[in-house]
mmCIF file of C-alpha atoms in Angstrom:
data_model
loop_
_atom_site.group_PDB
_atom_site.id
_atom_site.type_symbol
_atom_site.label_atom_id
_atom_site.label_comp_id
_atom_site.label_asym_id
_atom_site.label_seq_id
_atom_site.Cartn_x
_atom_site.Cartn_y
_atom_site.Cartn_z
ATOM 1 C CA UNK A 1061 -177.240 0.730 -21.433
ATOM 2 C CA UNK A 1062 -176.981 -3.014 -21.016
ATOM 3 C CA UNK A 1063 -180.976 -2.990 -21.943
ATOM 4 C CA UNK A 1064 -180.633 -1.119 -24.589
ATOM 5 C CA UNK A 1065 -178.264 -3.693 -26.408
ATOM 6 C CA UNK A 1066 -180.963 -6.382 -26.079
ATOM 7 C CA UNK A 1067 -181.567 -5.751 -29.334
ATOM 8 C CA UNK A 1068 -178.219 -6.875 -31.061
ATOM 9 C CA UNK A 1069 -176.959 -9.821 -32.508
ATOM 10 C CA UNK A 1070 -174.229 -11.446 -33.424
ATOM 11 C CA UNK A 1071 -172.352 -11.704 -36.033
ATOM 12 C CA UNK A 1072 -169.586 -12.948 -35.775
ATOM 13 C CA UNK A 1073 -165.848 -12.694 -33.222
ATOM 14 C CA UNK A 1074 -162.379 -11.218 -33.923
ATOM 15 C CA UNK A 1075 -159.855 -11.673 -31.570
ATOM 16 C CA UNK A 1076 -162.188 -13.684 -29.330
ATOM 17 C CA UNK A 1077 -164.488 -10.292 -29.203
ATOM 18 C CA UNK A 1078 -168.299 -10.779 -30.055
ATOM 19 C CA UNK A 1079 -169.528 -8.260 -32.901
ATOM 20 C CA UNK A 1080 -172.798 -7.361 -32.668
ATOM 21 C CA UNK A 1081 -175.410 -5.151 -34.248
ATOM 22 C CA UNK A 1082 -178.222 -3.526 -32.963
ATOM 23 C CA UNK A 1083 -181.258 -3.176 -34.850
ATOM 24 C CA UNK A 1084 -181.088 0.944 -35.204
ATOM 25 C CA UNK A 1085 -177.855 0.041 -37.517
ATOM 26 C CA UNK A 1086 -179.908 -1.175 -39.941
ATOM 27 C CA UNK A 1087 -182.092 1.936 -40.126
ATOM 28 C CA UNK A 1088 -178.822 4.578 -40.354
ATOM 29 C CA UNK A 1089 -177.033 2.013 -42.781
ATOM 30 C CA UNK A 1090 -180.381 2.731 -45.364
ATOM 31 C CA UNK A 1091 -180.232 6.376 -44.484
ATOM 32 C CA UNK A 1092 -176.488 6.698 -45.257
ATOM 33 C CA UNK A 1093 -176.596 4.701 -48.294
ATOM 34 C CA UNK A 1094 -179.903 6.873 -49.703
ATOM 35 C CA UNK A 1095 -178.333 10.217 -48.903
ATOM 36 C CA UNK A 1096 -175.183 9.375 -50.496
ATOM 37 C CA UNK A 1097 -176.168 7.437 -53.593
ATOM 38 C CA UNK A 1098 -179.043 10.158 -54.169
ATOM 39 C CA UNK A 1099 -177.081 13.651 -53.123
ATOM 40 C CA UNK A 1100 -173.256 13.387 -52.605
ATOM 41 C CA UNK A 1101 -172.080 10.354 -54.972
ATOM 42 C CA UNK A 1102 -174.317 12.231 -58.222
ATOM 43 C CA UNK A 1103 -172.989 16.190 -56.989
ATOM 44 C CA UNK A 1104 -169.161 14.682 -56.501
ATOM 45 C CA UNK A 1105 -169.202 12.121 -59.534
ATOM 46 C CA UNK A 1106 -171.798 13.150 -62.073
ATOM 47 C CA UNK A 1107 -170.651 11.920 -64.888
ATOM 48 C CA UNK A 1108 -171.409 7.973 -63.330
ATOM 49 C CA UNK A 1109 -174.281 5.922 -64.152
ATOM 50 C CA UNK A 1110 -176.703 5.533 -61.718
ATOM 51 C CA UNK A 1111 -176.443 2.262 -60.890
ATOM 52 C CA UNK A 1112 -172.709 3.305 -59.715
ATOM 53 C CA UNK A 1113 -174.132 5.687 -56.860
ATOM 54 C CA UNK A 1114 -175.982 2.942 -55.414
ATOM 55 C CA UNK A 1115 -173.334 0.785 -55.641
ATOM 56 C CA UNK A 1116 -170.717 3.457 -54.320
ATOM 57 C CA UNK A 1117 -173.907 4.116 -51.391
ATOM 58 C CA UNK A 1118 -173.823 1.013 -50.175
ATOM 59 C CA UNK A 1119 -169.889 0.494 -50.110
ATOM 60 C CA UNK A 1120 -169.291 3.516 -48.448
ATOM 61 C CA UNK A 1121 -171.905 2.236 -45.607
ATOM 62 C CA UNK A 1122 -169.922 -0.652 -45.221
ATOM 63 C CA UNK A 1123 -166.403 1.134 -44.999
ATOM 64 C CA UNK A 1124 -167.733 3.771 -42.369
ATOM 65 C CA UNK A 1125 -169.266 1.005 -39.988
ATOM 66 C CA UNK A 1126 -166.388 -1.211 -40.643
ATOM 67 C CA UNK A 1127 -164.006 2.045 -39.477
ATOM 68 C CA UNK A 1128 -166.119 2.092 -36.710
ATOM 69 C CA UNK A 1129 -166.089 -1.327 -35.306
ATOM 70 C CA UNK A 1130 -162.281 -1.428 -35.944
ATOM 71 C CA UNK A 1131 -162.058 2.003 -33.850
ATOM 72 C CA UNK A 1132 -163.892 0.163 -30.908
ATOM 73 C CA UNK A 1133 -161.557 -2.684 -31.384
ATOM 74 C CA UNK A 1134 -158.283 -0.716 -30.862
ATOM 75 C CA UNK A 1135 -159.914 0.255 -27.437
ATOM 76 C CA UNK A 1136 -160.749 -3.747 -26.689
ATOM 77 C CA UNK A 1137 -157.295 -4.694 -27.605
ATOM 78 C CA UNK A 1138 -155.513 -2.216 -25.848
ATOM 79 C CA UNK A 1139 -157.860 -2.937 -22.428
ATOM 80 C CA UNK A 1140 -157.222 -7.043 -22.737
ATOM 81 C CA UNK A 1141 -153.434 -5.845 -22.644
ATOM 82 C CA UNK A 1142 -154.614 -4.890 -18.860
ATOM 83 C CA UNK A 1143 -156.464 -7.719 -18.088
ATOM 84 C CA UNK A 1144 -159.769 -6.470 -18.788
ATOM 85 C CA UNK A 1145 -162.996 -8.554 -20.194
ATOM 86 C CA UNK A 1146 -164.685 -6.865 -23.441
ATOM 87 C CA UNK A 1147 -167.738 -8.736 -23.248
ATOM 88 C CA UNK A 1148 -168.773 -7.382 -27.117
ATOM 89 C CA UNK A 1149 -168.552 -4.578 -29.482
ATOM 90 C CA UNK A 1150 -172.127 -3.253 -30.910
ATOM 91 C CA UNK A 1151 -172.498 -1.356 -33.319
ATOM 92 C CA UNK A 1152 -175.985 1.003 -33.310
ATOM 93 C CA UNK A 1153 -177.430 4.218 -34.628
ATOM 94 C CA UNK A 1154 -174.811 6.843 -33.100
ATOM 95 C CA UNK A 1155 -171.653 4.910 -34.075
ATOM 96 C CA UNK A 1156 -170.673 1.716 -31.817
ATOM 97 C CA UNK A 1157 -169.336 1.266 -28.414
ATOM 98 C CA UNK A 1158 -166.861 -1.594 -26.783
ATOM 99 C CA UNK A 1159 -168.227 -2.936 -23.723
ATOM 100 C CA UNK A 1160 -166.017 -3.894 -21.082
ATOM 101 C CA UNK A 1161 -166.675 -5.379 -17.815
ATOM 102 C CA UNK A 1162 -164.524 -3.844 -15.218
ATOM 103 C CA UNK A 1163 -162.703 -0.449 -15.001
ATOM 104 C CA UNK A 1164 -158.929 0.073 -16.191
ATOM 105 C CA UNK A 1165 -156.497 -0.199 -13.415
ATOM 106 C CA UNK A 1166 -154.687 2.643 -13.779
ATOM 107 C CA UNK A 1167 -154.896 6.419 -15.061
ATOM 108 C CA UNK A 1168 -152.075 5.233 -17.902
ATOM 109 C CA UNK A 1169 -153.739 2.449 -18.692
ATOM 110 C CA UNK A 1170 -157.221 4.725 -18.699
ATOM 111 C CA UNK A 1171 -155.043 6.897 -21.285
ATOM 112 C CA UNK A 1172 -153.843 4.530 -23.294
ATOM 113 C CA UNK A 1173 -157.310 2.466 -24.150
ATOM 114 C CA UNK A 1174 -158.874 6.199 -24.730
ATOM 115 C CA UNK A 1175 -156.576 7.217 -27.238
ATOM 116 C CA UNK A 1176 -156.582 4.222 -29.114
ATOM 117 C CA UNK A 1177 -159.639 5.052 -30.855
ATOM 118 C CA UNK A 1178 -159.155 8.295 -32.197
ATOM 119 C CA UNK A 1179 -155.770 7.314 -33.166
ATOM 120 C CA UNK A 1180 -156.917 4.373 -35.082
ATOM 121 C CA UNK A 1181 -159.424 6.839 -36.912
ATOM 122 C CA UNK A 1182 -156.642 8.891 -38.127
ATOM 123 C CA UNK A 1183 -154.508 6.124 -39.228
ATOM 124 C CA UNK A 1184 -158.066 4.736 -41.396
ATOM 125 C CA UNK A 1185 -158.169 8.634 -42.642
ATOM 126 C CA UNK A 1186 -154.409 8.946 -44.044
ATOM 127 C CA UNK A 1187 -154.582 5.017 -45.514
ATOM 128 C CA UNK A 1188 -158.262 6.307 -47.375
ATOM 129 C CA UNK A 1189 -156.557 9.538 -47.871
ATOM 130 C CA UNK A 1190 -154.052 8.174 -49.940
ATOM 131 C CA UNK A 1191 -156.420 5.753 -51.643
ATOM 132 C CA UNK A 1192 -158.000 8.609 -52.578
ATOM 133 C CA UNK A 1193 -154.993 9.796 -54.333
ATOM 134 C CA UNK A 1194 -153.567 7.010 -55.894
ATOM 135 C CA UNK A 1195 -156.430 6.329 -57.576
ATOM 136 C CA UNK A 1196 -157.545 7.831 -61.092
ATOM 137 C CA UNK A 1197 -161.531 6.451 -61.710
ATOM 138 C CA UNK A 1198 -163.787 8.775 -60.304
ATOM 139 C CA UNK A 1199 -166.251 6.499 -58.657
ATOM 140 C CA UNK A 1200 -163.416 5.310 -56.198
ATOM 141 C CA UNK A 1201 -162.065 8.580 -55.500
ATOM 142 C CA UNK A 1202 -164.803 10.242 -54.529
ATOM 143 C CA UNK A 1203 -165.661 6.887 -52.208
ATOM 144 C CA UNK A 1204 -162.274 7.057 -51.252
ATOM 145 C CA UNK A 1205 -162.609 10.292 -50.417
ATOM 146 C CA UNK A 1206 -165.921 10.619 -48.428
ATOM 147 C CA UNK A 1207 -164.570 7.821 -46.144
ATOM 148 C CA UNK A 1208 -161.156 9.546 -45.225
ATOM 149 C CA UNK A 1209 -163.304 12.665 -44.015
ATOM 150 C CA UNK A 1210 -165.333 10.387 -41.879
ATOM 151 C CA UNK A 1211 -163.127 8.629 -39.990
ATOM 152 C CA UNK A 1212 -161.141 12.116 -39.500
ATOM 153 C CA UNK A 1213 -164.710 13.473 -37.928
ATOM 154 C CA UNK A 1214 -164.917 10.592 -36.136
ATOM 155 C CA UNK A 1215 -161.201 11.072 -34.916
ATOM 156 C CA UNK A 1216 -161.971 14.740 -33.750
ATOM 157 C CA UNK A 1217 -164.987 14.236 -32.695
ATOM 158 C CA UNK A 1218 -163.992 11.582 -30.218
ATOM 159 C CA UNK A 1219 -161.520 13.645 -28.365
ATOM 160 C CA UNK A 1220 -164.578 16.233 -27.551
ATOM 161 C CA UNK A 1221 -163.389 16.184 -23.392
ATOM 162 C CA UNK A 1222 -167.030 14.685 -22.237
ATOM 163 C CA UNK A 1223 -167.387 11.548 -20.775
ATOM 164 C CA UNK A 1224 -167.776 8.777 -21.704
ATOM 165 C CA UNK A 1225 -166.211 9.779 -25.065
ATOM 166 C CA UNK A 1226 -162.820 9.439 -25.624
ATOM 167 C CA UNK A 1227 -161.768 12.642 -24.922
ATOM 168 C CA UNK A 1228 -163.817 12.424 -21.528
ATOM 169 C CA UNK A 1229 -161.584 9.318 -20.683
ATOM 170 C CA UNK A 1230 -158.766 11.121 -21.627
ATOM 171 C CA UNK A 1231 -159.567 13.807 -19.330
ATOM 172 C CA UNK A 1232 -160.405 11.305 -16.408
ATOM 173 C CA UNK A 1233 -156.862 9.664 -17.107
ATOM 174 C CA UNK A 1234 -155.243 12.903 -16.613
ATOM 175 C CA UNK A 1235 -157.881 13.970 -13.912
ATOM 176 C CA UNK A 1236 -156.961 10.716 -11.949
ATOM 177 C CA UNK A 1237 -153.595 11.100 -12.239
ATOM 178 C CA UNK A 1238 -152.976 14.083 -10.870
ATOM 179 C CA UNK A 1239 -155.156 13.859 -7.866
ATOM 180 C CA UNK A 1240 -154.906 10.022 -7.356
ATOM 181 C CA UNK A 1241 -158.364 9.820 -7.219
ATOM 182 C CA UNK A 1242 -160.393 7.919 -9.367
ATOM 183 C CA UNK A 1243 -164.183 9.050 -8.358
ATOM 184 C CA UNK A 1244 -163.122 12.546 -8.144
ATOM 185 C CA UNK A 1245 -162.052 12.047 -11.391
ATOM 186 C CA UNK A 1246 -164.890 10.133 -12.865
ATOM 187 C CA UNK A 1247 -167.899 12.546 -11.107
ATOM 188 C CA UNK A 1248 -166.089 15.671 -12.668
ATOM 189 C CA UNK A 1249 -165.654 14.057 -16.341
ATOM 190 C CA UNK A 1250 -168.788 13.321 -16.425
ATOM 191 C CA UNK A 1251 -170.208 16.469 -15.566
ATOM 192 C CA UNK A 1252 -168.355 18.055 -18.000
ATOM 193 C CA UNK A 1253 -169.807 15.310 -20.710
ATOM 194 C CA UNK A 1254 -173.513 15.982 -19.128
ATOM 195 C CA UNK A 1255 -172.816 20.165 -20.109
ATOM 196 C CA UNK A 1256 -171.114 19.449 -23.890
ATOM 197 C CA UNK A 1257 -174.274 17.302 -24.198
ATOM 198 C CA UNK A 1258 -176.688 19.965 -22.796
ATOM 199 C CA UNK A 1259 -174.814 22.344 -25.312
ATOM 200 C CA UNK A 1260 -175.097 19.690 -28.193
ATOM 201 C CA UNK A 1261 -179.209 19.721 -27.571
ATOM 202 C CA UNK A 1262 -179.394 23.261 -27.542
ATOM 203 C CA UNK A 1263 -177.334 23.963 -30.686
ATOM 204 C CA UNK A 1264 -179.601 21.239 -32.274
ATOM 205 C CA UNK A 1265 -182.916 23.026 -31.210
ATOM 206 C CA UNK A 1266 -181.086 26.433 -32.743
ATOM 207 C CA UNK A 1267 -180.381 24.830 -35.677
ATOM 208 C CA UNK A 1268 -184.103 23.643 -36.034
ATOM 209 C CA UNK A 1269 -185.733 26.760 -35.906
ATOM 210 C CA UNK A 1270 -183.181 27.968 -38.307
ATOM 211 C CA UNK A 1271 -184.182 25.518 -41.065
ATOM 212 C CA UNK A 1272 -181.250 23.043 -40.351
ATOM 213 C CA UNK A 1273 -182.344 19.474 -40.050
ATOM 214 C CA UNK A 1274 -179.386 18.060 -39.600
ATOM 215 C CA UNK A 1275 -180.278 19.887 -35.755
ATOM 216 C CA UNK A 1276 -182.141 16.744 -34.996
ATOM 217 C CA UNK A 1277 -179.156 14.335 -35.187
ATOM 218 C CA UNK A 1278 -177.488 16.705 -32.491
ATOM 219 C CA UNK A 1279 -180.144 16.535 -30.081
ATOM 220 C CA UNK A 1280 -180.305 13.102 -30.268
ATOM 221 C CA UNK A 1281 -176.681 12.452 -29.732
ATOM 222 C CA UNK A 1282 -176.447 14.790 -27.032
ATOM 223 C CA UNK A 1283 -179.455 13.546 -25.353
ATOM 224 C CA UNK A 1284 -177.663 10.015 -25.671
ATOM 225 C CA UNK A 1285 -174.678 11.448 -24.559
ATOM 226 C CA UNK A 1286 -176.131 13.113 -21.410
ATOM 227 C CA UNK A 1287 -178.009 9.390 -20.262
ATOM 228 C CA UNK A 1288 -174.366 7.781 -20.976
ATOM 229 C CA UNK A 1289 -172.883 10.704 -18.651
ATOM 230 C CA UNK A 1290 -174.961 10.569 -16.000
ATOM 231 C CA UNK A 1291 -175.359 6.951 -15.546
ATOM 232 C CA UNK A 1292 -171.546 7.351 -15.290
ATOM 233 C CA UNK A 1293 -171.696 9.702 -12.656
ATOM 234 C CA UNK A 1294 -174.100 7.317 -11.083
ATOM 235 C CA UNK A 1295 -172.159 4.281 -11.095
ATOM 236 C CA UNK A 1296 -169.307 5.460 -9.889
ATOM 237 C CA UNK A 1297 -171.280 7.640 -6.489
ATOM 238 C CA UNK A 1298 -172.659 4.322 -5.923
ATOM 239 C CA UNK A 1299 -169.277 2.525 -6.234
ATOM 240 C CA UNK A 1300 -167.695 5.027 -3.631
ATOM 241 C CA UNK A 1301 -170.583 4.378 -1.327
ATOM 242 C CA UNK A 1302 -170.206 0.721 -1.277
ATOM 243 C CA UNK A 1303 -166.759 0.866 -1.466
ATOM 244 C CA UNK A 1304 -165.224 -2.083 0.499
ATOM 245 C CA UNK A 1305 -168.879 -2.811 1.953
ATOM 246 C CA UNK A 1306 -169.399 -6.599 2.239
ATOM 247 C CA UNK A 1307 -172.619 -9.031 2.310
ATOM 248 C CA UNK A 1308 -172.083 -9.681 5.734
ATOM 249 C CA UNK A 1309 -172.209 -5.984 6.660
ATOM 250 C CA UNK A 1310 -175.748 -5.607 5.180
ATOM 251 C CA UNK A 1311 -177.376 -9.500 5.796
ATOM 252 C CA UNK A 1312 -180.587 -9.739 7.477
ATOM 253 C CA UNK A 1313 -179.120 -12.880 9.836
ATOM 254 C CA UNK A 1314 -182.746 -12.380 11.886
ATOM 255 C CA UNK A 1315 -184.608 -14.314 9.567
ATOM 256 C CA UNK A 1316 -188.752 -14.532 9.372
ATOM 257 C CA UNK A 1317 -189.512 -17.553 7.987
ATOM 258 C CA UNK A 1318 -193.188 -18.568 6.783
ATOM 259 C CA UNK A 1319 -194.223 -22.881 5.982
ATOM 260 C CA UNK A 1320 -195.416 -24.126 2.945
ATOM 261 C CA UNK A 1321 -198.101 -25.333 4.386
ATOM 262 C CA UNK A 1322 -199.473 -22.279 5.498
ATOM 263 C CA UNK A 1323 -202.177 -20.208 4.279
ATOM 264 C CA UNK A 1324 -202.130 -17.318 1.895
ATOM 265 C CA UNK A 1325 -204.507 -15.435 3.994
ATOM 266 C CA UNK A 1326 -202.217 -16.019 7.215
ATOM 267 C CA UNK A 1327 -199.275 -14.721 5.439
ATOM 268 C CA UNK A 1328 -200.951 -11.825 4.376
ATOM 269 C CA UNK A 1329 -202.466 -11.630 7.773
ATOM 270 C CA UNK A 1330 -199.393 -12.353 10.033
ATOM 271 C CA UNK A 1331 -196.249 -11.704 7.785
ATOM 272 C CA UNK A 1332 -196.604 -9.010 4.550
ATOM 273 C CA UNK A 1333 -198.631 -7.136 7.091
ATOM 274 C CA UNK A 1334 -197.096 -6.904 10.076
ATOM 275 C CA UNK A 1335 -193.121 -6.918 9.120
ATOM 276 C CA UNK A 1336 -193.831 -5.176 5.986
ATOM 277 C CA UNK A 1337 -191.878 -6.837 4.047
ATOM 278 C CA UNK A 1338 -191.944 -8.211 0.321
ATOM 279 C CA UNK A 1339 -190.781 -11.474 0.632
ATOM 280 C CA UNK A 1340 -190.272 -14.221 2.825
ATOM 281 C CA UNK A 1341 -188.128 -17.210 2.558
ATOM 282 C CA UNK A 1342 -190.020 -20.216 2.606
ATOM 283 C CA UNK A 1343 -188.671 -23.444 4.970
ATOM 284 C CA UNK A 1344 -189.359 -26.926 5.881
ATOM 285 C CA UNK A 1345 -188.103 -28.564 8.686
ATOM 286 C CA UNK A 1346 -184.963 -26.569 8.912
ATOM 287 C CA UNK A 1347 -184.368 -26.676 4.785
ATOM 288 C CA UNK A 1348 -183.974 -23.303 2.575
ATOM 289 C CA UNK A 1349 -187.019 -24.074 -0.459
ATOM 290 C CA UNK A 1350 -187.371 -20.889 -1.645
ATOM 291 C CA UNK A 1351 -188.749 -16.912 -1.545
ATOM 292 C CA UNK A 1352 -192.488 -16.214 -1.265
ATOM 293 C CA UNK A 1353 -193.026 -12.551 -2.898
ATOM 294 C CA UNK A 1354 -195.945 -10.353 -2.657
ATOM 295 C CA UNK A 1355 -195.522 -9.889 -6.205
ATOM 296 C CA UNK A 1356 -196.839 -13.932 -6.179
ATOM 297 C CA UNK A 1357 -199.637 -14.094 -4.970
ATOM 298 C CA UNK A 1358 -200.861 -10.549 -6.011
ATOM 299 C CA UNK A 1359 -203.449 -12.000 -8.582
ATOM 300 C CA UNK A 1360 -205.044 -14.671 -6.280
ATOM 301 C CA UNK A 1361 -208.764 -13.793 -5.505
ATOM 302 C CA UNK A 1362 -209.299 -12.796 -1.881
ATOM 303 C CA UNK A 1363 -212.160 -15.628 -1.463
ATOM 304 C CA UNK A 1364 -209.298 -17.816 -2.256
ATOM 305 C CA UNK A 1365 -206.715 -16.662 0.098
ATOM 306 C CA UNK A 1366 -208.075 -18.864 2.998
ATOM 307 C CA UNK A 1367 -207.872 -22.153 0.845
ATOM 308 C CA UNK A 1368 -204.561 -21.915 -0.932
ATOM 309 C CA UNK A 1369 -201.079 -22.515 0.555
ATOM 310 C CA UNK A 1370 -197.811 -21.029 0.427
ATOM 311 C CA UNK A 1371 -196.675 -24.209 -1.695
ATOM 312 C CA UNK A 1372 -198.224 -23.322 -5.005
ATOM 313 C CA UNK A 1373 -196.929 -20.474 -5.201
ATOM 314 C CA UNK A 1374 -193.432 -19.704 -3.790
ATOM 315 C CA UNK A 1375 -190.564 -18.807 -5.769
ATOM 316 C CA UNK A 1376 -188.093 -22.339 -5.698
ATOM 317 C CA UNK A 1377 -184.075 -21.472 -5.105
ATOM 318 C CA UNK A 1378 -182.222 -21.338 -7.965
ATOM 319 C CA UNK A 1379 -178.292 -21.189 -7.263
ATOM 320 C CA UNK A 1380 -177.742 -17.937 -9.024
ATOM 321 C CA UNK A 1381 -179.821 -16.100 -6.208
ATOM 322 C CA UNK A 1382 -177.513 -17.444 -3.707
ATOM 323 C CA UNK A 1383 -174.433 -15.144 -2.647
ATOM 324 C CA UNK A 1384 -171.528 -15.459 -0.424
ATOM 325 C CA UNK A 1385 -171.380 -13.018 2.669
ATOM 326 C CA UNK A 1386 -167.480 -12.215 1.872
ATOM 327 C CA UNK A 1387 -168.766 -10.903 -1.542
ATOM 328 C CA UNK A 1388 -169.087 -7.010 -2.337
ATOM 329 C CA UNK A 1389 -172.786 -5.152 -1.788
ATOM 330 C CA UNK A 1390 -172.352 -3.812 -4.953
ATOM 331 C CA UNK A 1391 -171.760 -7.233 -6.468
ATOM 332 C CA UNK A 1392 -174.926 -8.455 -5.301
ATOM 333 C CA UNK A 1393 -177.179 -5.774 -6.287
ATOM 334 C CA UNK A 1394 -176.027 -6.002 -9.789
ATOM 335 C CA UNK A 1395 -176.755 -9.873 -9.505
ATOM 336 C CA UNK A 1396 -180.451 -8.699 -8.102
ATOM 337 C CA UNK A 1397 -180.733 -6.616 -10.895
ATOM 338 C CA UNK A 1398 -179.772 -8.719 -13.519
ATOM 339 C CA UNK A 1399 -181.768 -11.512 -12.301
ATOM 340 C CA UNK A 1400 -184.802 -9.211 -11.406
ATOM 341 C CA UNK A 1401 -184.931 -10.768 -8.313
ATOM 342 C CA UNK A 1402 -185.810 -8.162 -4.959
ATOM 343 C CA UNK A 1403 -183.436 -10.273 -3.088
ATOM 344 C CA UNK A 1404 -179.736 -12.867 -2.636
ATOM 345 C CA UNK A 1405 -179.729 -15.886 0.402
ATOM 346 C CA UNK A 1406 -176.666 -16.484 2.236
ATOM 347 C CA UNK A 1407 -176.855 -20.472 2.387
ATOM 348 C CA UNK A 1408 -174.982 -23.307 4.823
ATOM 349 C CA UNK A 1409 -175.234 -26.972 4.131
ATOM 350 C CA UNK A 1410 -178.655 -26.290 2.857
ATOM 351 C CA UNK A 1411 -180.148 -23.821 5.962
ATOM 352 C CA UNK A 1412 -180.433 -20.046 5.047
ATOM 353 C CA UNK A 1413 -178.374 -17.705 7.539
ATOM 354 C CA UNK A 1414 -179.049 -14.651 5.726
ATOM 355 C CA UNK A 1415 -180.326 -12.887 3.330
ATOM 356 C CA UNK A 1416 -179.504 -9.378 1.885
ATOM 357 C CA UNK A 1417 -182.604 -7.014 0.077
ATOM 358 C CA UNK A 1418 -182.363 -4.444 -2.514
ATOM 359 C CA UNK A 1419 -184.393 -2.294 -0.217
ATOM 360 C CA UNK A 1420 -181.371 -2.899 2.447
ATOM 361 C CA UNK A 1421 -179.159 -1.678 0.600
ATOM 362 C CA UNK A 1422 -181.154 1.200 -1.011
ATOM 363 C CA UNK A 1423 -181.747 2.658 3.010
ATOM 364 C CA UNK A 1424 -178.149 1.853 3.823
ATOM 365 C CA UNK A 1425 -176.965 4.393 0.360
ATOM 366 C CA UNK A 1426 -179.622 7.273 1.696
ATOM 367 C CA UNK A 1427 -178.646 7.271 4.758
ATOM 368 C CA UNK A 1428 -174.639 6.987 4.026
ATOM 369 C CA UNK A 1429 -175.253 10.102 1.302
ATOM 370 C CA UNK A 1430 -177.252 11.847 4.653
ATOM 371 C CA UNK A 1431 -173.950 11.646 6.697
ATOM 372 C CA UNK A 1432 -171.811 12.243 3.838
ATOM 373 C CA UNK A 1433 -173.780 15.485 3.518
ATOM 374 C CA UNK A 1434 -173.504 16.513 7.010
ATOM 375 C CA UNK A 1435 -169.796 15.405 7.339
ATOM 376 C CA UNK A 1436 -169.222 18.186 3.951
#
């Protein structure tokens, strides 16, 4: 998910929160503002130039991502009540979602960032509702109109009970609460979001082969839907596994270390293959330089292997690939993966004393879901 929002920029803040929007905005914002200016504004209001549809098109736009973004900022005000960090709001093709670092600390507080949303969505629908009805010029009651029914789709649709929609949190928050247990209630949420989604797709293939294009918009939200579900159900299995699992408890302290002065052809020779690993850290006279990866030296002609050394082509430390052995497992392999990095060095006054792999802790989760199966 965090890739996908690459694409997104800022805008602006409100309340401190980043708003951003990602470039598939742009490409719904012209759909919504043809389809209304050229279909519903001219069948609602036809008696309105044409210039007014456009006009009314492009308004409308505005008012339905602007009840969106203020929907996702209900949830980001309600979470920074409890502490939590919204790093930004996006807004993108299937509507816009808060991002918040961290999970809420309790199944009320779960509840009451969940229902913020919808709730805010059908506060937006009675203020456009009555808009709607105050007003006597046609142009603004049908716009008036057309956003009040949005944001009271948007309301309903929200509460569907499939994670990671509202609903789905709401269903977690009362999940969690009653058994006290919040993976429990995270896995089975989101299995029930992966199924709605399923069902979404399939409705949307029906509705295909019956001449309903509007079918196509329902596969792609439930096959967005299903990804968001299941990376859920992902995160939080791997969560549970490294629950309370430190640095320390999956550090390579054993270090092999290869000199810069070395060879490539001897490390190929006498370190990639016969420990098998991918990298090696790289020292000099007892001080930590750096990580020589196979993924270096990959390209370097084999006639040349013999003449070049480790120095020209080893990885130098940066401090954001260091980590402290008191930190969580699942706290450095985020940090690997957002660095893109196959490995984190434990480091003392300069010396490395450990070092902890993505591939250490990928055999330490298959074989802790092996005894978890056995133990079931």
């Amino acid at each position: 998910m965090n890739g996908f929002f690459q694409g997104a920029w800022q805008i602006g803040k409100v309340f401190g929160i980043p708003i951003r929007i990602h470039y598939t905005w742009l490409i719904v914002f012209g759909l919504i503002t043809w389809s209304l200016s050229t279909f519903y504004f001219p069948k609602v209001a036809p008696q309105l130039p044409v210039a007014s549809y456009w006009i009314n098109g492009v308004v409308a736009a505005f008012l339905l991502f602007f009840s969106v973004a203020i929907h996702e900022l209900a949830h980001s005000l309600v979470a920074k009540r409890y502490k939590l960090t919204i790093e930004s709001i996006t807004l993108f093709i299937f509507g816009g979602v808060a991002q918040m670092k961290g999970e809420p600390p309790s199944a009320k507080a779960e509840f009451r960032i969940a229902i913020a949303g919808p709730l805010t969505s059908f506060f937006l629908a009675a203020f456009f509702f009555l808009f709607s009805l105050k007003t006597t010029n046609i142009g603004f009651k049908s716009l008036f109109s057309y956003v009040y029914q949005l944001n009271l789709i948007l309301g309903f649709f929200n509460l569907i009970p499939g994670f990671p929609m509202d609903g789905g949190r709401v269903l977690r928050a009362y999940l969690w609460s009653k058994k006290k247990d919040y993976l429990y209630a995270t896995q089975k949420a989101s299995k029930i979001g992966q199924n709605i989604a399923i069902f979404f797709m399939i409705f949307g293939v029906f509705s295909l082969f019956m001449g309903i294009p509007t079918g196509l918009w329902l596969i792609l939200i439930g096959w967005f839907l299903y990804s968001a579900a299941y990376g859920s159900y992902q995160q939080s299995t791997l969560e549970a596994l490294l629950h309370n699992v430190k640095v320390k408890d999956l550090m390579v302290k054993d270090l092999v270390t290869v000199s810069p002065s070395m060879s490539i052809q001897e490390v190929i020779n006498n370190y990639f293959l016969k420990y098998g690993y991918t990298g090696f850290p790289v020292v000099s006279e007892g001080k930590y330089l750096g990580i020589l990866a196979l993924r270096d030296i990959k390209s370097i002609p084999e006639e040349d292997r013999p003449l070049r050394e480790v120095s020209e082509f080893y990885g130098r430390h940066k401090p954001q690939w260091e980590i402290s052995p008191q930190d969580n497992a699942l706290n450095a392999l985020e940090k690997m993966l957002r660095e893109d990095v196959g490995r984190l060095v434990i480091l003392e006054d300069g010396k490395i004393t450990g070092m902890i792999t993505r591939n250490g802790i990928a055999r330490y989760l298959e074989i802790k879901k092996f005894i978890t199966k056995i133990n079931e």
